[in-house]
Short mmCIF file of C-alpha atoms in Angstrom, two decimals:
data_model
loop_
_atom_site.label_atom_id
_atom_site.label_comp_id
_atom_site.label_asym_id
_atom_site.label_seq_id
_atom_site.Cartn_x
_atom_site.Cartn_y
_atom_site.Cartn_z
CA MET A 1 96.97 -96.47 -153.88
CA TYR A 2 94.09 -94.73 -152.10
CA GLU A 3 90.84 -94.99 -153.06
CA LEU A 4 87.78 -92.64 -151.59
CA PHE A 5 84.55 -94.12 -151.98
CA LEU A 6 80.32 -93.41 -150.93
CA THR A 7 78.38 -96.29 -149.91
CA ALA A 8 74.44 -97.03 -150.18
CA LEU A 9 72.64 -100.41 -150.30
CA ILE A 10 70.20 -101.96 -152.79
CA GLU A 11 66.99 -104.02 -151.91
CA GLN A 12 67.41 -107.58 -154.10
CA GLY A 13 63.99 -105.89 -156.37
CA ASP A 14 65.37 -102.59 -157.31
CA LEU A 15 68.90 -104.25 -158.29
CA GLU A 16 67.74 -103.72 -161.94
CA ALA A 17 66.85 -100.27 -161.80
CA ALA A 18 69.94 -99.39 -160.09
CA LEU A 19 71.66 -101.13 -163.31
CA SER A 20 69.59 -99.48 -165.63
CA VAL A 21 70.87 -95.79 -163.90
CA LEU A 22 74.29 -96.28 -163.52
CA SER A 23 74.13 -98.04 -166.89
CA GLY A 24 73.18 -94.68 -168.72
CA ILE A 25 74.65 -91.96 -166.15
CA CYS A 26 77.89 -94.17 -167.37
CA GLY A 27 76.90 -95.51 -171.31
CA MET A 28 77.75 -98.98 -170.61
CA GLN A 29 76.52 -101.93 -170.73
CA SER A 30 77.98 -103.27 -167.30
CA TRP A 31 80.79 -106.24 -166.85
CA HIS A 32 79.87 -109.31 -164.72
CA SER A 33 81.58 -110.94 -162.70
CA ILE A 34 82.26 -113.61 -159.96
CA GLN A 35 85.07 -114.01 -157.72
CA ARG A 36 86.45 -116.50 -154.59
CA ILE A 37 87.96 -114.62 -152.23
CA LEU A 38 90.21 -116.22 -149.51
CA TYR A 39 90.69 -114.51 -145.99
CA PHE A 40 93.65 -114.30 -143.89
CA GLN A 41 95.27 -113.57 -141.26
CA CYS A 42 98.50 -112.25 -140.93
CA ALA A 43 100.26 -112.50 -137.18
CA SER A 44 103.21 -114.02 -135.79
CA ALA A 45 102.56 -117.02 -133.85
CA THR A 46 102.10 -114.66 -130.38
CA GLY A 47 99.79 -112.06 -132.12
CA ARG A 48 101.92 -109.45 -132.97
CA PRO A 49 103.11 -108.14 -136.42
CA ALA A 50 105.15 -109.91 -138.04
CA GLY A 51 106.59 -108.36 -141.21
CA PHE A 52 106.11 -110.06 -144.53
CA GLN A 53 109.73 -110.77 -146.07
CA ASN A 54 109.22 -114.33 -147.01
CA TYR A 55 109.16 -114.78 -151.19
CA LYS A 56 110.72 -117.57 -151.92
CA SER A 57 107.93 -119.31 -153.17
CA LEU A 58 107.33 -116.75 -156.12
CA ASP A 59 108.93 -116.97 -159.06
CA LYS A 60 112.43 -114.97 -159.91
CA PRO A 61 113.17 -111.93 -161.09
CA LEU A 62 110.32 -110.55 -159.98
CA ARG A 63 108.18 -107.64 -161.67
CA ARG A 64 108.67 -104.38 -160.72
CA ASP A 65 105.06 -104.21 -159.84
CA THR A 66 105.36 -107.95 -157.68
CA GLU A 67 108.84 -105.67 -155.75
CA TRP A 68 106.97 -102.62 -155.22
CA PHE A 69 103.92 -103.76 -153.41
CA LEU A 70 106.32 -106.63 -151.37
CA LYS A 71 108.18 -103.58 -149.89
CA GLU A 72 105.02 -101.53 -148.74
CA LEU A 73 103.17 -104.91 -147.45
CA ASN A 74 106.66 -105.45 -145.35
CA ALA A 75 106.29 -101.98 -144.44
CA ALA A 76 101.76 -102.22 -143.53
CA LEU A 77 102.48 -106.06 -142.04
CA SER A 78 105.71 -104.61 -139.41
CA ARG A 79 104.06 -102.30 -137.50
CA GLN A 80 100.22 -104.13 -137.91
CA SER A 81 98.86 -107.71 -138.50
CA PHE A 82 96.09 -108.01 -141.03
CA ILE A 83 93.20 -109.97 -142.26
CA MET A 84 94.23 -109.74 -145.85
CA GLN A 85 92.36 -110.85 -149.51
CA ALA A 86 93.49 -113.21 -152.72
CA ARG A 87 90.69 -113.22 -154.51
CA TYR A 88 90.14 -116.12 -157.67
CA ASP A 89 87.88 -114.63 -160.85
CA VAL A 90 85.55 -118.28 -161.41
CA PHE A 91 82.63 -118.90 -163.55
CA LYS A 92 78.81 -120.92 -163.25
CA ASP A 93 79.96 -123.55 -165.75
CA ARG A 94 83.63 -123.87 -165.51
CA ASP A 95 84.06 -123.75 -161.60
CA MET A 96 81.09 -124.10 -160.02
CA GLY A 97 78.44 -127.29 -159.09
CA ALA A 98 78.64 -131.01 -158.99
CA ASP A 99 80.75 -130.80 -162.30
CA ALA A 100 83.65 -128.72 -160.76
CA LYS A 101 86.93 -129.46 -159.81
CA GLU A 102 89.09 -129.09 -156.93
CA MET A 103 91.54 -124.90 -157.65
CA ASP A 104 95.36 -125.24 -157.95
CA PHE A 105 95.67 -121.46 -156.22
CA ASP A 106 99.04 -121.69 -157.30
CA ALA A 107 98.30 -122.67 -159.99
CA MET A 108 96.01 -119.54 -160.57
CA SER A 109 97.11 -116.01 -161.19
CA GLY A 110 94.40 -114.04 -158.62
CA ILE A 111 94.63 -111.38 -156.65
CA LEU A 112 96.60 -110.47 -153.85
CA ARG A 113 94.41 -107.40 -152.04
CA TRP A 114 95.22 -105.52 -148.72
CA THR A 115 93.52 -102.17 -147.03
CA GLU A 116 94.32 -100.12 -144.39
CA PHE A 117 91.87 -99.30 -141.18
CA PRO A 118 89.81 -96.63 -143.46
CA SER A 119 91.28 -92.35 -141.92
CA ALA A 120 88.60 -90.66 -139.72
CA PRO A 121 86.25 -88.33 -141.68
CA GLN A 122 86.99 -84.96 -141.87
CA GLY A 123 84.47 -83.44 -142.45
CA ARG A 124 82.71 -85.51 -145.24
CA PRO A 125 80.92 -88.25 -143.33
CA HIS A 126 80.43 -90.63 -146.30
CA ILE A 127 82.56 -90.70 -147.92
CA THR A 128 85.43 -93.60 -146.42
CA HIS A 129 89.54 -92.96 -147.06
CA ARG A 130 91.84 -95.77 -147.16
CA LYS A 131 95.09 -97.19 -148.43
CA LYS A 132 94.86 -100.02 -150.58
CA ILE A 133 97.29 -101.97 -152.81
CA GLU A 134 96.77 -104.68 -154.87
CA LEU A 135 98.85 -107.02 -156.70
CA TRP A 136 97.11 -108.39 -160.24
CA GLU A 137 97.33 -111.67 -162.14
CA GLN A 138 100.17 -113.27 -159.58
CA LYS A 139 100.25 -116.76 -159.59
CA LYS A 140 101.46 -118.98 -155.88
CA ILE A 141 99.92 -116.31 -153.60
CA TRP A 142 98.47 -119.76 -151.11
CA SER A 143 102.31 -121.02 -150.90
CA LEU A 144 103.58 -117.55 -150.37
CA MET A 145 101.09 -116.54 -147.42
CA ALA A 146 101.96 -119.76 -146.21
CA ASP A 147 105.71 -118.21 -146.44
CA ASN A 148 105.22 -115.58 -144.04
CA SER A 149 102.60 -117.66 -141.85
CA CYS A 150 99.22 -116.14 -143.35
CA MET A 151 96.89 -118.38 -141.99
CA PHE A 152 93.00 -119.24 -143.65
CA LYS A 153 90.61 -118.52 -141.94
CA THR A 154 87.77 -118.28 -144.09
CA GLU A 155 86.43 -117.72 -147.97
CA VAL A 156 83.02 -116.62 -149.38
CA ILE A 157 82.05 -116.02 -153.10
CA ASP A 158 81.56 -112.00 -154.71
CA GLU A 159 79.19 -110.87 -157.39
CA CYS A 160 79.35 -108.03 -158.87
CA TYR A 161 78.50 -105.58 -161.49
CA ARG A 162 80.70 -102.50 -162.72
CA PHE A 163 80.45 -99.98 -164.51
CA TYR A 164 82.76 -97.31 -165.37
CA ARG A 165 82.40 -92.93 -166.24
CA GLU A 166 86.23 -91.57 -166.56
CA ASP A 167 87.92 -92.12 -164.19
CA VAL A 168 85.53 -92.99 -161.54
CA GLU A 169 83.98 -96.95 -161.12
CA PHE A 170 80.47 -98.06 -159.46
CA CYS A 171 80.53 -101.42 -157.79
CA LEU A 172 77.28 -102.96 -157.52
CA THR A 173 78.60 -105.96 -154.85
CA ARG A 174 76.99 -109.05 -152.71
CA GLN A 175 78.26 -112.07 -151.29
CA PHE A 176 77.70 -116.07 -150.28
CA PHE A 177 77.97 -117.61 -148.12
CA LEU A 178 80.43 -121.36 -149.18
CA ARG A 179 80.88 -122.95 -145.59
CA PRO A 180 77.81 -124.12 -143.30
CA ILE A 181 76.52 -121.10 -141.34
CA GLU A 182 78.17 -122.81 -138.07
CA ASP A 183 82.31 -122.29 -140.11
CA TYR A 184 81.31 -118.77 -140.00
CA THR A 185 82.08 -118.88 -135.87
CA PRO A 186 84.93 -117.28 -133.81
CA VAL A 187 88.01 -119.56 -135.01
CA GLU A 188 88.18 -119.75 -130.81
CA GLN A 189 85.04 -120.99 -130.77
CA ARG A 190 85.66 -124.40 -133.20
CA GLN A 191 86.55 -127.48 -132.14
CA GLY A 192 89.52 -128.44 -133.82
CA PRO A 193 92.00 -126.22 -136.65
CA THR A 194 89.77 -124.01 -138.95
CA ALA A 195 88.74 -126.42 -141.63
CA PRO A 196 90.65 -125.87 -145.14
CA PRO A 197 89.26 -124.81 -148.54
CA VAL A 198 86.28 -126.13 -149.64
CA SER A 199 87.13 -128.54 -152.85
CA GLN A 200 84.21 -127.80 -154.93
CA LEU A 201 82.63 -125.25 -155.15
CA PRO A 202 78.49 -125.32 -155.05
CA ALA A 203 76.99 -123.99 -157.71
CA PHE A 204 75.97 -120.60 -157.66
CA GLU A 205 72.10 -120.97 -156.78
CA ASP A 206 72.26 -123.49 -154.31
CA LEU A 207 74.60 -120.52 -152.61
CA THR A 208 73.27 -118.09 -149.13
CA PRO A 209 73.34 -115.32 -149.34
CA VAL A 210 75.99 -113.25 -146.50
CA ASP A 211 72.93 -110.60 -145.35
CA ALA A 212 69.61 -112.41 -144.76
CA GLN A 213 68.23 -109.92 -146.92
CA ASN A 214 69.98 -109.77 -150.03
CA ARG A 215 70.60 -107.03 -150.49
CA TRP A 216 73.33 -105.14 -152.46
CA VAL A 217 76.25 -102.75 -151.38
CA LEU A 218 76.39 -99.92 -154.14
CA GLN A 219 79.93 -98.30 -153.68
CA VAL A 220 81.59 -95.05 -156.22
CA LYS A 221 85.05 -95.16 -156.05
CA ALA A 222 87.68 -92.56 -156.85
CA HIS A 223 91.31 -93.26 -156.79
CA VAL A 224 94.38 -91.27 -155.92
CA MET A 225 97.93 -92.73 -156.43
CA LYS A 226 100.14 -90.54 -155.06
CA GLU A 227 100.52 -90.93 -150.87
CA ASN A 228 99.80 -87.05 -149.12
CA ASP A 229 98.25 -85.92 -153.55
CA LEU A 230 96.72 -82.94 -151.44
CA GLU A 231 95.09 -81.68 -155.24
CA ALA A 232 94.23 -85.08 -156.14
CA SER A 233 92.38 -86.33 -152.82
CA ARG A 234 90.40 -83.05 -153.19
CA LYS A 235 89.61 -83.69 -156.88
CA ALA A 236 88.26 -87.10 -155.84
CA GLN A 237 86.19 -86.20 -153.10
CA GLY A 238 84.95 -83.01 -155.81
CA GLN A 239 83.99 -86.07 -158.23
CA LEU A 240 82.18 -88.29 -155.58
CA GLU A 241 80.62 -85.12 -153.88
CA GLY A 242 79.41 -84.22 -157.55
CA ILE A 243 78.24 -88.18 -158.48
CA ARG A 244 76.33 -88.23 -154.57
CA ALA A 245 74.27 -83.82 -155.59
CA GLU A 246 73.58 -85.56 -159.35
CA LEU A 247 72.81 -89.64 -157.86
CA GLU A 248 69.95 -87.65 -155.41
CA GLY A 249 67.07 -88.76 -154.83
CA VAL A 250 67.96 -91.91 -156.50
CA PHE A 251 70.79 -94.02 -154.22
CA ASP A 252 70.83 -92.90 -150.51
CA PHE A 253 74.76 -92.98 -150.08
CA LYS A 254 74.95 -92.57 -146.30
CA SER A 255 77.34 -92.54 -143.48
CA ILE A 256 79.45 -95.94 -142.44
CA ASP A 257 81.04 -96.31 -139.84
CA ARG A 258 84.81 -96.29 -140.54
CA LYS A 259 84.63 -100.08 -138.02
CA VAL A 260 83.38 -102.03 -141.01
CA HIS A 261 86.25 -101.69 -143.16
CA ASP A 262 88.72 -102.53 -140.27
CA THR A 263 90.86 -105.00 -141.11
CA ARG A 264 93.31 -104.97 -137.94
CA VAL A 265 93.68 -107.94 -135.89
CA ALA A 266 94.43 -106.78 -132.44
CA GLN A 267 97.32 -107.28 -130.76
CA PRO A 268 97.81 -108.94 -127.39
CA GLN A 269 98.50 -107.40 -124.17
CA GLN A 270 100.65 -109.14 -120.95
CA ASN A 271 97.80 -109.72 -118.79
CA ILE A 272 94.97 -109.08 -120.19
CA GLN A 273 92.23 -111.58 -121.50
CA VAL A 274 91.89 -110.84 -125.43
CA LEU A 275 88.39 -111.48 -126.76
CA PRO A 276 87.51 -113.50 -129.93
CA GLN A 277 89.12 -112.37 -133.40
CA ARG A 278 86.20 -112.67 -135.98
CA VAL A 279 86.79 -112.69 -139.87
CA MET A 280 83.89 -109.74 -140.61
CA LEU A 281 82.39 -110.56 -143.77
CA GLY A 282 81.67 -108.60 -146.91
CA LYS A 283 84.41 -106.92 -146.24
CA VAL A 284 84.98 -105.47 -149.94
#
């Protein structure tokens, strides 16, 4: 699947107004969700592509959508090493705070997400275009990642207000640190191995926003299900252009450098010193 999206930044003080506008144009109240996102680096010990072929931890027989996802993912990770995400729904009153229990990532159903480096803009720099694969309602993601030597790197909390108008998705999101800020420095600069996921999520009110100004990111998304479907791609671009014109003066949709969404892991080269790798936060 390919997703195309517009991007705008929303100040915290403008959140309620933005929600009202989106509710009006979509004819619905927002769907509010909070997710815990784990980031994994999928690469061999040498940093080179290693594929994704070990599924021993998954229950058999595999679902048809799972088989397709794993085939596509193996093809992508055989060409290039990537950072991937595992996403789990959490609730403030049940999963966060002093009474929260440690989460069992194998027992929980989650979303495994891979996104490719966005395509170069072609006449529409304000539209980001990238391939995305998501495996929904999947258990044992933690063991699956370990089976394929994908190393846990860091984690964040993601808050989202979501709306739909026909097949277009409107997402207002912001992210929060889960650890002390020093735990988000490049892995190579830390003392000792990467710490495991936190055992108990703090109260939501105690979290620190990733963005120092506590801004929200608005993404307006259209999807193309089949690769190389030019007609569907043109239709999606037309939908986004129409929405951009409709909301002109309300939201300022920006041209975003595609490197902001770069999930690739740089491959080491012989006789060349490799710079420290960073796990970029705020990727949605």
